[in-house]
Amino acid sequence: MKIVDPLGRDNLILKYHLMEVQTVSTDDVQQYVENPKATSLNIPQESIRLLDCILRTVSKQSLISLGRSALFYEKPVKVVADKLLSIHRGFIASIRPQWKVRMNIDMTYKAFFTAGNLADVMYEKYGDNMYRCSSQMANDLRRIRVETDKFYKSDNGHVYSRRFTVHGISSVPADKLMIEERKQSVAAYFDEHHHIKLKYPDLPCIKVDQKREVYMPMELLNILPFQAPNASKADVASEVIRCAAVRPQERFRELMDFTNSISK
């Protein structure tokens, strides 16, 4: 099975060896539900686990799956720029044996670090002051995962991206931050080596190696989605509560829409 590499480096090839180990029929679930004398000792656990797996698989078609049963819309319902938070609405769906066999569906909200171009996200928070806020931005971005634009080239000429973890921010901008072994600035290096003329050479650079002084221009990095936020727990809780405080009618309507979408 060939799978497209999300970084664009090459095709990923996965080899599967399929072996039938068990056959499960869901008829016993219906028989259990229709039997008025059935007890918890008669619960068909294997069939229920199968239905639970099918439910999660079907639900993943239009939503992002995080964890065992949580599914979220890709687009956030609210972005809090000054706290670097994006609130996403989602659903928790599962099939569990509770007295009888029940499908549990509920709506949930969760805060993630705001995804997008790193320079743009920082500008939304700091505005024109971001040029003087290196230490604050370093604290905001600690341990956040980022992905470069596709400017790296493989031997066969394909362009691809790379992923890094933020380990700090330079105290000087890209046009003044020097690469000692090359005796040139980061901005000049990208212009010469990658043929990329930075739009914002006066922005600081992101340190992407914990042990070595390796830096990347902010404008060439994108914050990966669905990462835990670095904001305080109090800020996260208050913003999530604001989004989750919806009228019962609206909540039921969202649950019905979700249920209808997975039953088609």
CSV table of C-alpha atoms in Angstrom, one decimal:
chain,number,residue,atom,x,y,z
A,1,MET,CA,0.0,0.0,0.0
A,2,LYS,CA,1.5,3.3,-1.1
A,3,ILE,CA,0.8,6.3,1.2
A,4,VAL,CA,1.6,9.9,0.3
A,5,ASP,CA,4.3,11.3,2.6
A,6,PRO,CA,2.8,14.4,4.4
A,7,LEU,CA,6.2,16.0,4.2
A,8,GLY,CA,6.5,15.4,0.4
A,9,ARG,CA,9.8,13.5,0.6
A,10,ASP,CA,8.7,10.3,-1.0
A,11,ASN,CA,6.0,7.7,-1.0
A,12,LEU,CA,5.6,5.7,2.1
A,13,ILE,CA,5.1,2.0,1.5
A,14,LEU,CA,3.4,-0.1,4.2
A,15,LYS,CA,3.3,-3.9,4.0
A,16,TYR,CA,0.4,-5.6,5.8
A,17,HIS,CA,0.0,-9.3,6.5
A,18,LEU,CA,-3.7,-10.0,7.1
A,19,MET,CA,-4.7,-13.0,9.0
A,20,GLU,CA,-8.2,-14.0,10.1
A,21,VAL,CA,-8.2,-14.8,13.8
A,22,GLN,CA,-11.9,-14.6,14.7
A,23,THR,CA,-15.3,-14.2,13.2
A,24,VAL,CA,-17.8,-12.0,15.1
A,25,SER,CA,-21.5,-11.7,14.4
A,26,THR,CA,-23.5,-8.8,15.7
A,27,ASP,CA,-26.7,-10.8,15.7
A,28,ASP,CA,-26.1,-11.6,19.3
A,29,VAL,CA,-26.3,-7.9,20.2
A,30,GLN,CA,-29.9,-7.8,18.8
A,31,GLN,CA,-30.8,-11.0,20.6
A,32,TYR,CA,-29.4,-9.6,23.8
A,33,VAL,CA,-31.4,-6.3,23.5
A,34,GLU,CA,-34.6,-8.1,22.6
A,35,ASN,CA,-34.3,-10.7,25.4
A,36,PRO,CA,-36.2,-9.3,28.5
A,37,LYS,CA,-34.5,-11.9,30.7
A,38,ALA,CA,-31.0,-11.0,29.7
A,39,THR,CA,-28.5,-10.0,32.4
A,40,SER,CA,-25.1,-8.4,32.4
A,41,LEU,CA,-23.6,-11.8,32.5
A,42,ASN,CA,-25.0,-12.4,28.9
A,43,ILE,CA,-23.5,-9.2,27.4
A,44,PRO,CA,-21.8,-10.0,24.1
A,45,GLN,CA,-18.6,-8.1,24.7
A,46,GLU,CA,-16.8,-9.0,21.5
A,47,SER,CA,-19.7,-7.8,19.3
A,48,ILE,CA,-20.0,-4.6,21.3
A,49,ARG,CA,-16.3,-3.9,20.8
A,50,LEU,CA,-16.7,-4.5,17.1
A,51,LEU,CA,-19.6,-2.0,16.9
A,52,ASP,CA,-17.7,0.6,18.9
A,53,CYS,CA,-14.8,0.2,16.4
A,54,ILE,CA,-17.1,0.6,13.4
A,55,LEU,CA,-18.7,3.7,15.0
A,56,ARG,CA,-15.3,5.4,15.4
A,57,THR,CA,-14.2,4.4,11.9
A,58,VAL,CA,-17.3,5.8,10.3
A,59,SER,CA,-17.1,9.0,12.4
A,60,LYS,CA,-13.5,9.7,11.2
A,61,GLN,CA,-14.6,10.4,7.6
A,62,SER,CA,-15.4,14.1,8.2
A,63,LEU,CA,-13.8,14.8,11.6
A,64,ILE,CA,-10.3,14.7,13.1
A,65,SER,CA,-9.8,11.7,15.4
A,66,LEU,CA,-7.9,12.5,18.7
A,67,GLY,CA,-7.6,9.8,21.3
A,68,ARG,CA,-9.8,6.8,21.5
A,69,SER,CA,-13.2,8.3,21.0
A,70,ALA,CA,-12.9,12.1,20.6
A,71,LEU,CA,-13.6,13.6,17.2
A,72,PHE,CA,-13.1,17.3,16.3
A,73,TYR,CA,-14.0,19.7,13.5
A,74,GLU,CA,-10.8,20.9,11.7
A,75,LYS,CA,-12.0,24.5,11.8
A,76,PRO,CA,-12.0,26.2,15.3
A,77,VAL,CA,-15.2,27.8,16.6
A,78,LYS,CA,-13.1,30.5,18.3
A,79,VAL,CA,-9.5,31.8,18.1
A,80,VAL,CA,-8.2,33.8,21.1
A,81,ALA,CA,-5.2,35.5,19.5
A,82,ASP,CA,-3.8,37.1,22.7
A,83,LYS,CA,-3.7,33.7,24.5
A,84,LEU,CA,-2.7,31.6,21.4
A,85,LEU,CA,-5.7,29.4,21.8
A,86,SER,CA,-8.0,27.9,19.3
A,87,ILE,CA,-11.2,26.2,20.6
A,88,HIS,CA,-12.5,23.3,18.5
A,89,ARG,CA,-15.9,21.7,18.8
A,90,GLY,CA,-16.1,17.9,18.7
A,91,PHE,CA,-17.9,14.9,19.8
A,92,ILE,CA,-17.3,11.8,22.0
A,93,ALA,CA,-19.0,8.7,20.6
A,94,SER,CA,-18.9,5.2,22.0
A,95,ILE,CA,-20.9,2.0,22.3
A,96,ARG,CA,-20.9,0.6,25.8
A,97,PRO,CA,-22.8,-2.1,27.8
A,98,GLN,CA,-24.8,-0.1,30.3
A,99,TRP,CA,-27.7,-2.2,31.6
A,100,LYS,CA,-28.6,-2.6,27.9
A,101,VAL,CA,-26.4,-1.7,24.9
A,102,ARG,CA,-26.2,2.0,24.5
A,103,MET,CA,-24.7,4.5,22.1
A,104,ASN,CA,-23.2,7.4,24.0
A,105,ILE,CA,-22.8,10.6,22.1
A,106,ASP,CA,-21.9,14.0,23.6
A,107,MET,CA,-20.5,17.3,22.5
A,108,THR,CA,-17.2,18.5,23.8
A,109,TYR,CA,-14.9,21.5,23.4
A,110,LYS,CA,-11.1,21.5,23.6
A,111,ALA,CA,-8.4,24.2,23.4
A,112,PHE,CA,-5.4,23.7,21.2
A,113,PHE,CA,-2.4,25.9,20.3
A,114,THR,CA,-3.3,28.1,17.4
A,115,ALA,CA,-2.1,26.6,14.1
A,116,GLY,CA,-0.9,28.5,11.1
A,117,ASN,CA,2.1,30.4,9.8
A,118,LEU,CA,4.2,31.0,12.8
A,119,ALA,CA,5.0,34.7,12.0
A,120,ASP,CA,1.3,35.4,11.3
A,121,VAL,CA,0.2,33.8,14.6
A,122,MET,CA,2.8,35.8,16.6
A,123,TYR,CA,1.8,39.0,14.8
A,124,GLU,CA,-1.8,38.5,15.7
A,125,LYS,CA,-0.8,38.5,19.4
A,126,TYR,CA,2.0,41.1,19.5
A,127,GLY,CA,1.4,43.3,16.4
A,128,ASP,CA,4.3,45.5,15.5
A,129,ASN,CA,5.8,45.0,19.0
A,130,MET,CA,6.8,41.4,18.1
A,131,TYR,CA,10.2,42.7,16.9
A,132,ARG,CA,11.0,43.5,20.5
A,133,CYS,CA,9.3,40.5,22.2
A,134,SER,CA,11.7,37.6,21.6
A,135,SER,CA,11.8,36.4,25.2
A,136,GLN,CA,8.0,36.5,25.5
A,137,MET,CA,7.6,34.6,22.2
A,138,ALA,CA,10.2,32.0,23.2
A,139,ASN,CA,8.1,31.3,26.3
A,140,ASP,CA,4.9,31.1,24.2
A,141,LEU,CA,6.4,28.7,21.7
A,142,ARG,CA,8.3,26.4,24.0
A,143,ARG,CA,8.3,22.8,22.8
A,144,ILE,CA,5.8,23.5,20.0
A,145,ARG,CA,6.1,21.4,16.8
A,146,VAL,CA,6.4,23.2,13.5
A,147,GLU,CA,6.8,22.3,9.9
A,148,THR,CA,8.7,24.2,7.2
A,149,ASP,CA,7.5,25.2,3.8
A,150,LYS,CA,8.5,22.8,1.1
A,151,PHE,CA,11.8,24.2,0.0
A,152,TYR,CA,14.1,21.3,0.7
A,153,LYS,CA,15.1,19.3,-2.4
A,154,SER,CA,15.9,15.6,-2.6
A,155,ASP,CA,18.4,14.1,-5.0
A,156,ASN,CA,15.7,13.4,-7.5
A,157,GLY,CA,14.5,17.0,-7.5
A,158,HIS,CA,11.4,16.6,-5.3
A,159,VAL,CA,10.7,19.3,-2.9
A,160,TYR,CA,9.7,18.4,0.7
A,161,SER,CA,9.3,19.9,4.1
A,162,ARG,CA,10.7,19.0,7.5
A,163,ARG,CA,9.4,19.1,11.1
A,164,PHE,CA,11.1,20.6,14.1
A,165,THR,CA,10.5,21.4,17.8
A,166,VAL,CA,10.9,25.0,19.0
A,167,HIS,CA,13.8,25.3,21.4
A,168,GLY,CA,14.1,29.1,21.6
A,169,ILE,CA,14.2,32.3,19.6
A,170,SER,CA,17.2,34.4,18.5
A,171,SER,CA,17.7,37.8,20.1
A,172,VAL,CA,18.6,39.3,16.8
A,173,PRO,CA,16.8,39.3,13.4
A,174,ALA,CA,17.4,37.0,10.5
A,175,ASP,CA,19.5,39.6,8.6
A,176,LYS,CA,21.8,40.0,11.5
A,177,LEU,CA,21.9,36.5,12.9
A,178,MET,CA,25.2,35.0,11.7
A,179,ILE,CA,26.0,31.4,10.7
A,180,GLU,CA,29.6,31.4,12.0
A,181,GLU,CA,30.9,28.6,9.8
A,182,ARG,CA,29.6,30.3,6.6
A,183,LYS,CA,30.3,33.9,7.7
A,184,GLN,CA,26.9,35.0,6.5
A,185,SER,CA,23.5,35.9,7.9
A,186,VAL,CA,20.5,33.5,8.0
A,187,ALA,CA,18.7,35.8,5.6
A,188,ALA,CA,21.6,35.7,3.2
A,189,TYR,CA,22.0,31.9,3.5
A,190,PHE,CA,18.4,31.3,2.5
A,191,ASP,CA,18.7,33.7,-0.4
A,192,GLU,CA,21.8,32.0,-1.7
A,193,HIS,CA,21.2,28.3,-0.8
A,194,HIS,CA,17.4,28.0,-1.2
A,195,HIS,CA,16.7,31.0,-3.4
A,196,ILE,CA,14.3,32.4,-0.9
A,197,LYS,CA,14.3,36.1,-0.3
A,198,LEU,CA,12.8,36.7,3.1
A,199,LYS,CA,9.8,39.1,3.3
A,200,TYR,CA,10.5,39.9,6.9
A,201,PRO,CA,14.3,39.7,7.5
A,202,ASP,CA,13.9,41.9,10.5
A,203,LEU,CA,12.1,39.2,12.4
A,204,PRO,CA,14.0,36.9,14.9
A,205,CYS,CA,14.6,33.3,14.0
A,206,ILE,CA,13.4,30.1,15.6
A,207,LYS,CA,16.0,27.7,17.2
A,208,VAL,CA,15.1,24.2,16.0
A,209,ASP,CA,17.9,22.1,17.5
A,210,GLN,CA,18.3,21.6,21.2
A,211,LYS,CA,22.1,21.0,21.2
A,212,ARG,CA,23.3,23.0,18.2
A,213,GLU,CA,22.7,26.6,17.1
A,214,VAL,CA,20.4,25.8,14.2
A,215,TYR,CA,17.9,28.5,13.3
A,216,MET,CA,15.0,28.9,10.8
A,217,PRO,CA,13.2,32.1,9.7
A,218,MET,CA,9.8,32.5,11.4
A,219,GLU,CA,8.0,33.2,8.1
A,220,LEU,CA,9.0,29.8,6.7
A,221,LEU,CA,7.5,27.8,9.6
A,222,ASN,CA,4.0,26.6,10.2
A,223,ILE,CA,2.6,25.6,13.6
A,224,LEU,CA,1.2,22.1,13.4
A,225,PRO,CA,-2.5,21.8,14.4
A,226,PHE,CA,-4.0,20.1,17.5
A,227,GLN,CA,-1.2,20.7,19.9
A,228,ALA,CA,-1.6,21.2,23.6
A,229,PRO,CA,-1.6,25.0,24.4
A,230,ASN,CA,1.1,26.6,26.6
A,231,ALA,CA,-1.4,29.0,28.1
A,232,SER,CA,-2.3,28.8,31.8
A,233,LYS,CA,-4.9,26.2,32.8
A,234,ALA,CA,-7.1,29.0,34.1
A,235,ASP,CA,-7.1,30.8,30.7
A,236,VAL,CA,-7.8,27.5,28.9
A,237,ALA,CA,-10.6,26.6,31.2
A,238,SER,CA,-12.3,30.0,31.1
A,239,GLU,CA,-12.2,30.1,27.2
A,240,VAL,CA,-13.5,26.5,26.9
A,241,ILE,CA,-16.4,27.2,29.3
A,242,ARG,CA,-17.4,30.3,27.3
A,243,CYS,CA,-17.6,28.2,24.1
A,244,ALA,CA,-19.3,25.2,25.8
A,245,ALA,CA,-22.1,27.4,27.4
A,246,VAL,CA,-24.6,26.9,24.7
A,247,ARG,CA,-28.4,26.6,24.9
A,248,PRO,CA,-29.8,23.1,25.2
A,249,GLN,CA,-31.7,23.4,21.9
A,250,GLU,CA,-28.5,24.3,20.1
A,251,ARG,CA,-26.6,21.4,21.8
A,252,PHE,CA,-29.3,18.9,20.8
A,253,ARG,CA,-29.3,20.2,17.2
A,254,GLU,CA,-25.5,19.7,16.9
A,255,LEU,CA,-25.8,16.2,18.3
A,256,MET,CA,-28.6,15.3,15.9
A,257,ASP,CA,-26.6,16.7,12.9
A,258,PHE,CA,-23.6,14.6,14.0
A,259,THR,CA,-25.8,11.5,14.4
A,260,ASN,CA,-27.3,12.0,11.0
A,261,SER,CA,-23.9,12.5,9.4
A,262,ILE,CA,-22.6,9.2,10.6
A,263,SER,CA,-25.8,7.2,9.8
A,264,LYS,CA,-25.8,8.1,6.1
